[in-house]
Coordinates of C-alpha atoms in Angstrom, one line a residue:
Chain A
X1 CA 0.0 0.0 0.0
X2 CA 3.0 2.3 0.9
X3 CA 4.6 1.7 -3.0
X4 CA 1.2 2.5 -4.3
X5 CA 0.4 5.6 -1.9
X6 CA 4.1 7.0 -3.2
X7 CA 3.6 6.0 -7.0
X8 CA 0.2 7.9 -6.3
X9 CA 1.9 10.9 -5.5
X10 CA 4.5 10.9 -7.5
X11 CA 2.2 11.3 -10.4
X12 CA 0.8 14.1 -8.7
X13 CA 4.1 15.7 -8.4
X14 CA 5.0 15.4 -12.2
X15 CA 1.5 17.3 -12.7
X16 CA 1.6 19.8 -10.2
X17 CA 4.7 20.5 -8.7
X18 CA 3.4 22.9 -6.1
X19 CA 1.6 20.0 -4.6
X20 CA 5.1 18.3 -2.9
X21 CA 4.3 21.0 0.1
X22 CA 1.3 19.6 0.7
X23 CA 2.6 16.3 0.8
X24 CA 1.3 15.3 4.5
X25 CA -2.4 16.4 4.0
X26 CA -2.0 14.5 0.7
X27 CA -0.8 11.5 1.9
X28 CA -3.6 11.3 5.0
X29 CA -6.3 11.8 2.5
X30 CA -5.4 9.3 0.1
X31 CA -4.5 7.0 2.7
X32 CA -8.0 6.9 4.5
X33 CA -9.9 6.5 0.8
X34 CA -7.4 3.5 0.1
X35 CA -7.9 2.1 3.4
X36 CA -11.6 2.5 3.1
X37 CA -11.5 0.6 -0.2
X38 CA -14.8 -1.2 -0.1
X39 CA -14.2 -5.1 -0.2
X40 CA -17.3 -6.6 -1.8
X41 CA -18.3 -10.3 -1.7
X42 CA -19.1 -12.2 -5.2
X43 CA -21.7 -14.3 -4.7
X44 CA -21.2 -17.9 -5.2
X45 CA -23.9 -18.8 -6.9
X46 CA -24.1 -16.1 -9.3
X47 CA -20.8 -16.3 -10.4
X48 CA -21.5 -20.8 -11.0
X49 CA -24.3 -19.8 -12.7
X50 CA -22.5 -16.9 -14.9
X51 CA -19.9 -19.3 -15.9
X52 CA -22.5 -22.2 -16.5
X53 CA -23.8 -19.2 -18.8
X54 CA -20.2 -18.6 -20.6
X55 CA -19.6 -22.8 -21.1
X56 CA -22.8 -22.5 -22.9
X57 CA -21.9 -19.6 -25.0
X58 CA -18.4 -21.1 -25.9
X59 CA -19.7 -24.2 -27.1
X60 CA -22.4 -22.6 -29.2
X61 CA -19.7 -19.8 -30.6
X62 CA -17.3 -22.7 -31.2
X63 CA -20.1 -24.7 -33.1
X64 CA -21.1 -21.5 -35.1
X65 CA -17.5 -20.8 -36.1
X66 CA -16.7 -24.6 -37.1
X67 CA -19.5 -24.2 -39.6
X68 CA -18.6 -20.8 -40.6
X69 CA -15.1 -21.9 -41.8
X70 CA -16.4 -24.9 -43.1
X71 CA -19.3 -22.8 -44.9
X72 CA -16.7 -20.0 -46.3
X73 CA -13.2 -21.5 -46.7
X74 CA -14.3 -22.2 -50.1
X75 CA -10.5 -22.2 -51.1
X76 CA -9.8 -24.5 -48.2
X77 CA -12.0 -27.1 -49.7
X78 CA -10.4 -26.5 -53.1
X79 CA -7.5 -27.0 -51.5
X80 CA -8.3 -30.4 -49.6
X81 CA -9.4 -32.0 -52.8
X82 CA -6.4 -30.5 -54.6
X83 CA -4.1 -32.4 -52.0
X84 CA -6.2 -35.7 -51.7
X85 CA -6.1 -36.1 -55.3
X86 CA -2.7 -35.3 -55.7
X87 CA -1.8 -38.0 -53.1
X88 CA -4.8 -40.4 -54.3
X89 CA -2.2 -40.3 -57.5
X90 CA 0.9 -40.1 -55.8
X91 CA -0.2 -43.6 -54.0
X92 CA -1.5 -45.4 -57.1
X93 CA 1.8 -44.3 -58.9
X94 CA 4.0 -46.0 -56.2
X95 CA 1.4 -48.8 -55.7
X96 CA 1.5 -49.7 -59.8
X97 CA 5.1 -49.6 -59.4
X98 CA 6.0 -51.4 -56.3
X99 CA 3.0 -53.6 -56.6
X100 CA 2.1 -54.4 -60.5
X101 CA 4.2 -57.4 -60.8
X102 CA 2.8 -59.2 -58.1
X103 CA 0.9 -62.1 -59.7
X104 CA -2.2 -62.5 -59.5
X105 CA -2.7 -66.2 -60.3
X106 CA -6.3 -67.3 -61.2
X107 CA -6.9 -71.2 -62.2
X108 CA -6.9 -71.3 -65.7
X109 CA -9.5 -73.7 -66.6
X110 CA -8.4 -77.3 -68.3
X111 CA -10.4 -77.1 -71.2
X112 CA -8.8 -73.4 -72.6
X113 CA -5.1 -75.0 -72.0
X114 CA -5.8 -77.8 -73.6
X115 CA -7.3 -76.0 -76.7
X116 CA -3.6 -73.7 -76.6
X117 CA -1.8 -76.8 -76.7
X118 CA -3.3 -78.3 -79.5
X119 CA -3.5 -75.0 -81.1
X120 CA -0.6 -72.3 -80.1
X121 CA 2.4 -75.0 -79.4
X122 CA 3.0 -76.6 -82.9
X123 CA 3.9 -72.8 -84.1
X124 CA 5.9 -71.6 -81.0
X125 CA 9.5 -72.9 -82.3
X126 CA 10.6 -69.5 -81.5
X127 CA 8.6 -68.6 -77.9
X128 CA 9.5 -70.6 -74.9
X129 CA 12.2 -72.8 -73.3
X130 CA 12.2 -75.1 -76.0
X131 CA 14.4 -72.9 -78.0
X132 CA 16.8 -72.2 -75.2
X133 CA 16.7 -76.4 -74.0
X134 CA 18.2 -77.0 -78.0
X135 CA 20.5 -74.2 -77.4
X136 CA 21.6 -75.6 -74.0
X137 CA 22.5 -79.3 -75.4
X138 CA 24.5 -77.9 -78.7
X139 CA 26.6 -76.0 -76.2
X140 CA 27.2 -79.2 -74.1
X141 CA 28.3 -81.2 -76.8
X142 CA 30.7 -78.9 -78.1
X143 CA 32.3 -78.4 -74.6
X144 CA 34.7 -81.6 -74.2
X145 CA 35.7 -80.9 -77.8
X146 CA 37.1 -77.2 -76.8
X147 CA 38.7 -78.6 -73.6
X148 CA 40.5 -81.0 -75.0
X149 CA 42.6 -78.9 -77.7
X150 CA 45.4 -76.9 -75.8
X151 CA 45.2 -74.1 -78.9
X152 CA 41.3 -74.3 -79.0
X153 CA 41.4 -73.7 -75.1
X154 CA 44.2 -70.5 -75.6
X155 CA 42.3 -68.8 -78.1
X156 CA 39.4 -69.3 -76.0
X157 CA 41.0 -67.4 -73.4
X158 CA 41.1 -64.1 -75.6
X159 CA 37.4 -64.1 -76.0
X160 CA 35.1 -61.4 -74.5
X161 CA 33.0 -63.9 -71.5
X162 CA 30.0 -62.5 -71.1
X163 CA 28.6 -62.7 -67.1
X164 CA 24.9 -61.8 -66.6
X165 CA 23.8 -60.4 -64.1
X166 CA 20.1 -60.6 -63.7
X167 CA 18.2 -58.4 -60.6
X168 CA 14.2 -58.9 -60.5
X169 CA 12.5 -55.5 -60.2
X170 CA 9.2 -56.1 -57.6
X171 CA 7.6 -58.5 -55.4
X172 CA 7.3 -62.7 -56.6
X173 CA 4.4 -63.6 -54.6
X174 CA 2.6 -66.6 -56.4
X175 CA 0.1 -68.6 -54.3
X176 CA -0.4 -71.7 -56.7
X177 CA -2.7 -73.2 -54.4
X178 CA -4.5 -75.1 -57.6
X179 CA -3.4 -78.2 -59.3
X180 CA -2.1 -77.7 -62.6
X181 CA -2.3 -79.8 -65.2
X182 CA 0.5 -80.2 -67.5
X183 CA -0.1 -82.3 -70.8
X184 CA 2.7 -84.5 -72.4
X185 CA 2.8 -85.4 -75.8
X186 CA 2.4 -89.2 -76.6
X187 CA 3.2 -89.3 -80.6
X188 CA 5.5 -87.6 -83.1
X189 CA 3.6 -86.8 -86.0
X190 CA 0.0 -86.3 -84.6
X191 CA 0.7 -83.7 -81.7
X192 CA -1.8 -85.3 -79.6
X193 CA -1.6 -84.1 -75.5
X194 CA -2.7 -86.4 -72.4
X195 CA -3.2 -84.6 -69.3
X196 CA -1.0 -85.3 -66.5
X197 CA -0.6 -84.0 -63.5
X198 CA 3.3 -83.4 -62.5
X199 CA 4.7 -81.8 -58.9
X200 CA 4.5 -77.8 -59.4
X201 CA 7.0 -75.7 -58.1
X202 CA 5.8 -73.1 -55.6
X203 CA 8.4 -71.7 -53.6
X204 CA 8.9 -68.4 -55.2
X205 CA 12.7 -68.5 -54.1
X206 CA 13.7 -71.3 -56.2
X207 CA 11.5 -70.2 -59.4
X208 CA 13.3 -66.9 -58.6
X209 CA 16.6 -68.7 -58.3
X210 CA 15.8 -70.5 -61.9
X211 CA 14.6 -67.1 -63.3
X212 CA 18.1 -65.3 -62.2
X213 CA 21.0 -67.8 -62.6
X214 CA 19.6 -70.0 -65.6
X215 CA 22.2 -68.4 -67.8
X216 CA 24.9 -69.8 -66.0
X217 CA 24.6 -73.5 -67.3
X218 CA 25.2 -72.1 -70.8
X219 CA 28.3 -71.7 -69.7
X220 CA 29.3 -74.4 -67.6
X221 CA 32.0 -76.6 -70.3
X222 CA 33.6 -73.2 -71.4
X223 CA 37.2 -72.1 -69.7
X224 CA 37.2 -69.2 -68.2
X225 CA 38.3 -65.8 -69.9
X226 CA 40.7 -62.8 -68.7
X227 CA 38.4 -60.7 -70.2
X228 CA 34.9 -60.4 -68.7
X229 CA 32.0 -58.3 -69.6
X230 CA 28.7 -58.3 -67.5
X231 CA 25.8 -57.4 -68.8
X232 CA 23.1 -56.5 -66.6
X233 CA 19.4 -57.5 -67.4
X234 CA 16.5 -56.1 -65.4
X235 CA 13.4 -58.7 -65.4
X236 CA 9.7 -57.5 -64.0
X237 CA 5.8 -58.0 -64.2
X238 CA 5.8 -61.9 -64.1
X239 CA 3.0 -63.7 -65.5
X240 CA 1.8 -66.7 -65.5
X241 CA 1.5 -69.0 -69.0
X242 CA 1.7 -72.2 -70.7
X243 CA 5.4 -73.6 -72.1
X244 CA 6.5 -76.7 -74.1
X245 CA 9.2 -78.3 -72.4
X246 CA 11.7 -81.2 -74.2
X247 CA 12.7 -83.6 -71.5
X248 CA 15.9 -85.8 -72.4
X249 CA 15.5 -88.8 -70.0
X250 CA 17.5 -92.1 -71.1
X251 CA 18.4 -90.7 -74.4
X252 CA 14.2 -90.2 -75.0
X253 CA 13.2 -87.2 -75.8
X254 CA 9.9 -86.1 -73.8
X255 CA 7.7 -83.1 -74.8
X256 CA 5.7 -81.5 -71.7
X257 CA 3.1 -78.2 -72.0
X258 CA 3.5 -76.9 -68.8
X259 CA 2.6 -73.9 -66.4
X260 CA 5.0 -71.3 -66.6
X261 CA 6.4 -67.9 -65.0
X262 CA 7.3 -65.3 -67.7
X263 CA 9.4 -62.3 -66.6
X264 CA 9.7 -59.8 -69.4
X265 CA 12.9 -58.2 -69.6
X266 CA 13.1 -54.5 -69.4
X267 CA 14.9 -53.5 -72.8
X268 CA 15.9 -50.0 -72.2
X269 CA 17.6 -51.2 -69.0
X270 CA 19.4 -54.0 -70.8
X271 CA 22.2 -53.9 -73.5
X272 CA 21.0 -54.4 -76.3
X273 CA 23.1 -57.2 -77.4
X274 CA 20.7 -59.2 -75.0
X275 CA 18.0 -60.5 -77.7
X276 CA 15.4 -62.2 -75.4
X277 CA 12.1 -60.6 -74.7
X278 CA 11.5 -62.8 -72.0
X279 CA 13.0 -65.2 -69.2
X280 CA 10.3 -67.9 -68.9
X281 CA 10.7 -70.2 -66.1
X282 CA 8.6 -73.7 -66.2
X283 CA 7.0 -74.6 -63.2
X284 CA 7.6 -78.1 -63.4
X285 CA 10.1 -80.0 -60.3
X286 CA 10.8 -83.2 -62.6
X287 CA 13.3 -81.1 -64.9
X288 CA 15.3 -79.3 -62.6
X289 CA 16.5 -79.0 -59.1
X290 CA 18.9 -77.1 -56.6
X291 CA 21.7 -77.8 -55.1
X292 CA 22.5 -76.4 -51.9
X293 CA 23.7 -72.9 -53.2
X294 CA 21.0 -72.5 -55.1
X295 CA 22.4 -73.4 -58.4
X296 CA 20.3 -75.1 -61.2
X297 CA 21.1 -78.9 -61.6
X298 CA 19.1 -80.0 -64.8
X299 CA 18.0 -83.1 -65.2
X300 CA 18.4 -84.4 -68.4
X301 CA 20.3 -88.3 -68.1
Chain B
X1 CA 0.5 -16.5 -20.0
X2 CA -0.3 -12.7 -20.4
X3 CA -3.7 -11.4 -21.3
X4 CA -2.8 -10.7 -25.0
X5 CA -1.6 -14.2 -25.1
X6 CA -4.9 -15.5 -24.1
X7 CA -6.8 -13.3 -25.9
X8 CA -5.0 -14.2 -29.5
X9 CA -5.9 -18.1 -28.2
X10 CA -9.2 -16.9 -27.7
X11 CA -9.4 -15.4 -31.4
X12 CA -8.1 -18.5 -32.9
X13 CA -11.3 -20.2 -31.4
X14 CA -9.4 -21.7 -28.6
X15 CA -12.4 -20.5 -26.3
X16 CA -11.9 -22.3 -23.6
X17 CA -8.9 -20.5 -22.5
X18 CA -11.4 -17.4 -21.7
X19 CA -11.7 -19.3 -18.4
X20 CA -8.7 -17.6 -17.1
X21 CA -9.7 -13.9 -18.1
X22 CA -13.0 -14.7 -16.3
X23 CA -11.5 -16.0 -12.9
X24 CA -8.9 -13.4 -13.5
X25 CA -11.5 -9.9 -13.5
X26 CA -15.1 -11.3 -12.6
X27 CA -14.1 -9.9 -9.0
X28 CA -12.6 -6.3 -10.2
X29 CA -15.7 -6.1 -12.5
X30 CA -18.3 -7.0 -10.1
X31 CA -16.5 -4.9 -7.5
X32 CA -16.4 -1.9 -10.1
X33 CA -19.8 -1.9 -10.7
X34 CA -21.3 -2.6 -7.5
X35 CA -19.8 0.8 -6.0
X36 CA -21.6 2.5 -8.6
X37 CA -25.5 1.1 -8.8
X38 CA -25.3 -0.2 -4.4
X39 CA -27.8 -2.9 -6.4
X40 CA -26.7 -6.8 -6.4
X41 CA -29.7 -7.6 -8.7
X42 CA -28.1 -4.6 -11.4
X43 CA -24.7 -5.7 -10.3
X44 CA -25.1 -9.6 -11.7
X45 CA -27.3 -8.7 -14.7
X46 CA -24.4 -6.1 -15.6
X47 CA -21.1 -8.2 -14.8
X48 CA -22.7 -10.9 -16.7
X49 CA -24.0 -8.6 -19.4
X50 CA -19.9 -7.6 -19.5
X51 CA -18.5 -11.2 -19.6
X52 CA -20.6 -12.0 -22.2
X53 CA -20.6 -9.0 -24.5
X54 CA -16.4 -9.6 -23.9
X55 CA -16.6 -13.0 -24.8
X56 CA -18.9 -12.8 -28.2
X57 CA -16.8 -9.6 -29.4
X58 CA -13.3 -11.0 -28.5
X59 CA -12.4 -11.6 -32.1
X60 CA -13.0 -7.5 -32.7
X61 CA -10.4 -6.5 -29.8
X62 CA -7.3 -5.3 -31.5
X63 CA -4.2 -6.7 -30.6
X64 CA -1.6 -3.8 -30.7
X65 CA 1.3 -2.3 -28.8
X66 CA -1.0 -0.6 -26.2
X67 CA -3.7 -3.3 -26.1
X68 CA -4.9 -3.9 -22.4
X69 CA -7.5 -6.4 -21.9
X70 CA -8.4 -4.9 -18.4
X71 CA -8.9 -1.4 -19.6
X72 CA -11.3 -3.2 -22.7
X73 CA -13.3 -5.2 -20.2
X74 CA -14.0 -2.0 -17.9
X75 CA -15.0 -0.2 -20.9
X76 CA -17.5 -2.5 -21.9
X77 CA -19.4 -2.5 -18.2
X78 CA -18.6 1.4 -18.0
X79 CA -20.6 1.5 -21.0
X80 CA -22.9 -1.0 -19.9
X81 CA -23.4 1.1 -16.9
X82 CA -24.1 4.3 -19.0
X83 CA -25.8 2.1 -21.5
X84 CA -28.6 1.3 -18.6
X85 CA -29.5 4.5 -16.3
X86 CA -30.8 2.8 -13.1
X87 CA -27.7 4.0 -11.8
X88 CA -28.5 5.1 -7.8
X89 CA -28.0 9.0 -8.1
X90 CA -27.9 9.1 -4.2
X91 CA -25.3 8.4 -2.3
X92 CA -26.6 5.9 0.4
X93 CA -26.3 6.9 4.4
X94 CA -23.2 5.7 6.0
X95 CA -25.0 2.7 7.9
X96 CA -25.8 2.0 4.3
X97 CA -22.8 1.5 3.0
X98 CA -21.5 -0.3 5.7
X99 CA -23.8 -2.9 5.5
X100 CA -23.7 -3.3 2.2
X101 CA -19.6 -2.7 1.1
X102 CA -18.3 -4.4 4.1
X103 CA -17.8 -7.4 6.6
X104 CA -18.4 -7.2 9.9
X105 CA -15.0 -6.9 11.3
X106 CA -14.4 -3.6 9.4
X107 CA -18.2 -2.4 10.3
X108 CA -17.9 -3.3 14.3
X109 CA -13.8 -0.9 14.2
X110 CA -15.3 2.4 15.3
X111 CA -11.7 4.1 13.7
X112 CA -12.7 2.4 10.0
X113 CA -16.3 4.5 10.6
X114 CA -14.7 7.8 11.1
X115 CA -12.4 6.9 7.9
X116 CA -15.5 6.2 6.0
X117 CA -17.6 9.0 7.3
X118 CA -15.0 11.1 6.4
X119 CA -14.2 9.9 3.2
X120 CA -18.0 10.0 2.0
X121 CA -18.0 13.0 3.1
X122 CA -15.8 14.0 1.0
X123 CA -16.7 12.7 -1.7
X124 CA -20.1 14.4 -1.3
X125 CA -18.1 17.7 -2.4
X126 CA -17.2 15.7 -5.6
X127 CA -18.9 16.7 -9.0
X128 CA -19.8 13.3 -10.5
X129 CA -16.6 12.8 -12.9
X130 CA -14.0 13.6 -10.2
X131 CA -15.5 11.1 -7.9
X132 CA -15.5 8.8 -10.6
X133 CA -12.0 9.2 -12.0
X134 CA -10.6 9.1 -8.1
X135 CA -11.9 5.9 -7.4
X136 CA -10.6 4.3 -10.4
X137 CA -7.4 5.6 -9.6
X138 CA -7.4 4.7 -6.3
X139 CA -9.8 2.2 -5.3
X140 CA -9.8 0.1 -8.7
X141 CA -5.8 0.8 -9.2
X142 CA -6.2 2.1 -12.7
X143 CA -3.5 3.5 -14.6
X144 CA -4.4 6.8 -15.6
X145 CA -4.1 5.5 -19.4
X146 CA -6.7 2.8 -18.2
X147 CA -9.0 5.2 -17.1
X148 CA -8.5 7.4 -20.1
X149 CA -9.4 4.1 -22.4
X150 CA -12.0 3.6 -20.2
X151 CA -13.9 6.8 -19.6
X152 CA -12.7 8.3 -23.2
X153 CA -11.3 11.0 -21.3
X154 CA -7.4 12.0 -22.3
X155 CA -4.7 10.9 -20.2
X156 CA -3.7 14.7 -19.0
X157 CA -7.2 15.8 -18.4
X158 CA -7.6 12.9 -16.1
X159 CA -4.3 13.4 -14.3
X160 CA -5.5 17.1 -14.1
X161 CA -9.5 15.8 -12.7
X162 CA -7.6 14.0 -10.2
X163 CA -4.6 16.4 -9.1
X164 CA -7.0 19.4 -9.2
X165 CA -9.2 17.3 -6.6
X166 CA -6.5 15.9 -4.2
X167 CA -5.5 19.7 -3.9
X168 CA -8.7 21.2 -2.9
X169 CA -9.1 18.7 0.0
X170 CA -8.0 20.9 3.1
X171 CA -10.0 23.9 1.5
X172 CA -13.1 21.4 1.2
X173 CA -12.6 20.3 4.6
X174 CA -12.1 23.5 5.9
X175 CA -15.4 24.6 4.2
X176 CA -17.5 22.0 5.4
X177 CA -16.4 22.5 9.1
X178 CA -17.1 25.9 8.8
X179 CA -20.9 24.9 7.6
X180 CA -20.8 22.4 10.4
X181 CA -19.9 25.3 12.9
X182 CA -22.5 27.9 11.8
X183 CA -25.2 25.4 11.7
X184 CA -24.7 24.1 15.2
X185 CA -25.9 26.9 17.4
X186 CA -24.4 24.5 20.5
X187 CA -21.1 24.8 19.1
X188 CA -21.2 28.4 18.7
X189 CA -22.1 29.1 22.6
X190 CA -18.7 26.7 23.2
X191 CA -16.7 29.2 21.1

């Protein structure tokens, strides 16, 4: 009370000078109205009520104003649909492309595969491991020949080895949870299939392991070379399909249309010295398996 | 928190926050207008009238330099009070006053009754504006730029209103003793 009764009168000072004689009479006087400072009582109740009164007003002014902004930030709502479309796309542009080679597998029924392998297979000489199977048994036979000439085996040495390296772009997640059938061919001249039902491969490692290193057998008889190039070849959007297969068993050659997985190779990622369109992978266990490193043992004697 | 700081909460629809403003000034408020209508009933209707007026026109207070949400909120009831002329022109009798401005203890201390007494007396001599700027500066502990914001008065006149008043207090007392003296024919036989 002192601070405030000197502030007091220090203000009075600044405006009237003349007043700082008078400072006793001034200071008894302001003293006795400060000390007389009436001390009123709130009253409870009214003051509950008056803020049962304010809650109500808040919530309704709080309503109001939600529905104003909603009802007038025109540009808001432009922008909220700007943004959710904009990410709607975003998400379906990083969904296509992390998601879209993720197969969808649905059973194929028996009656269409049947009607491809009478119909498409006679005409795919060029279209499915077939081709690659002929390729695969030329090289083998020519490989003791090479190995056993010292001058063959020297100038071998000079040659340009090609190394692929293959990298699968996406997700392998087949679910073949269906029997497949897979139809052999019993005669040479009439192509005539007979449905047969042979073990499927479904572990997506191993058909990914066939799909990545299958190369490498090509090269299995051939001596190595100083000089190496690699090639690297980008495979994506696998899907599922029908392949002839020959099987050589005991010197017999057997013919199998089979389920397959066809990777198509990306051809502006790869050189283009690499001629294939696509790696196709059959789905069949009796013609391959792995060894413990995951490499490719065909079975073919 | 300051005021301004709870006030720009308020504006950015963070109502709840009013809460502290209220608890803060529903006691200066009710206390400012009570000395001036002596009325409870007037009292309530008005302090509520204030607090709700404050909070439904929050968003228009202006959140500047100088802005002082006390001096705002005073304004408003001052108005109010203009606003609504039931205001009680007399000034009640001392017993009054006593019964209704104070607790018991400070009624039942016969020193605090000659303060009053003397003080209401004094205030009697008061035109209406002097009275009113003097106990906002001294019962209410506004700043003189309050009570210029408040009563729309400027800040020198005020200071001059109140100044001008303190310094015609022994002349005023003098004044009034000497009516007391001539109207007391007792007194007069004593001298």
């Amino acid at each position: 009370m002192k601070n405030n009764i000197e502030t007091i009168l220090e203000e009075l000072y600044l405006i009237d000078i003349s007043l700082k004689e008078r400072e006793n009479e001034l200071k008894s006087i302001i003293l006795k109205i400060i000390e007389t400072k009436p001390d009123i009582k709130i009253n409870k109740d009214f003051k509950e009520k008056l803020q049962q009164e304010l809650l109500s007003k808040i919530t309704q002014i709080k309503v109001n104003n939600y529905w104003v902004n909603k009802k007038l930030s025109f540009f808001q709502i432009f922008w909220y649909i700007f943004w959710t479309v904009w990410l709607a796309c975003f998400w379906f542009i990083i969904f296509q492309n992390n998601f879209k080679n993720v197969l969808d597998i649905n059973p194929i029924p028996d009656k269409k595969i049947e009607k491809w392998a009478l119909t498409w297979i006679p005409q795919s000489n060029t279209f499915s491991v077939a081709k690659e199977e002929v390729i695969w048994n030329e090289m083998t036979r020519w490989a003791p020949k090479i190995e056993s000439s010292a001058m063959m085996a020297d100038m071998f040495t000079e040659y340009i080895q090609e190394e692929y390296h293959f990298t699968f772009i996406g997700e392998l997640n087949i679910e073949l949870d269906w029997t497949v059938p897979t139809f052999k061919k019993d005669s040479g001249e009439n192509i005539y299939f007979s449905k047969r039902n042979l073990e499927i491969e479904t572990n997506n490692k191993n058909i990914l392991t066939v799909a990545l290193k299958w190369w490498k057998d090509w090269f299995i008889s051939m001596p190595e070379s100083q000089k190496k190039k690699i090639i690297d070849v980008k495979l994506q959007n696998p899907k599922l399909g029908y392949t002839n297969v020959y099987h050589l068993i005991n010197g017999q050659n057997k013919e199998y249309f089979v389920p397959c997985i066809i990777f198509e190779v990306i051809k502006d990622k790869t050189p283009n010295n690499f001629y294939q369109n696509e790696v196709i992978v059959p789905l069949i266990k009796e013609i391959y398996i792995y060894d413990e490193n995951g490499s490719i043992i065909w079975i073919s004697q | 928190m300051s005021d301004i700081e709870i006030v720009l909460l308020c504006q950015e629809n963070k109502l709840e926050n009013f809460w502290v403003l209220y608890e803060k000034y529903v006691w200066e408020i009710y206390n400012f207008i009570y000395k001036k209508t002596f009325d409870t009933e007037l009292c309530e209707d008005l302090c509520s009238q204030t607090f709700l007026k404050a909070l439904d026109k929050i968003q228009t207070f202006k959140v500047e330099n100088d802005a002082n949400f006390r001096a705002w909120l005073y304004r408003i009831s001052y108005n109010l009070l203009i606003d609504n002329y039931k205001w009680k022109k007399e000034i009640l009798n001392i017993n009054e006053i006593l019964e209704l401005w104070y607790d018991n203890d400070f009624a039942k201390n016969l020193d605090n009754k000659n303060k009053l007494q003397e003080v209401l007396k004094f205030f009697e001599t008061l035109k209406p504006k002097q009275k009113e700027i003097l106990m906002m500066r001294l019962w209410d502990d506004l700043s003189y730029k309050e009570i210029s914001q408040i009563t729309g008065e400027s800040i020198d006149n005020c200071k001059k209103i109140v100044s001008r008043t303190l310094a015609n207090i022994p002349v005023t007392y003098m004044q009034i003793f000497f009516i007391l003296l001539l109207s007391e024919p007792i007194l007069w036989k004593i001298i």
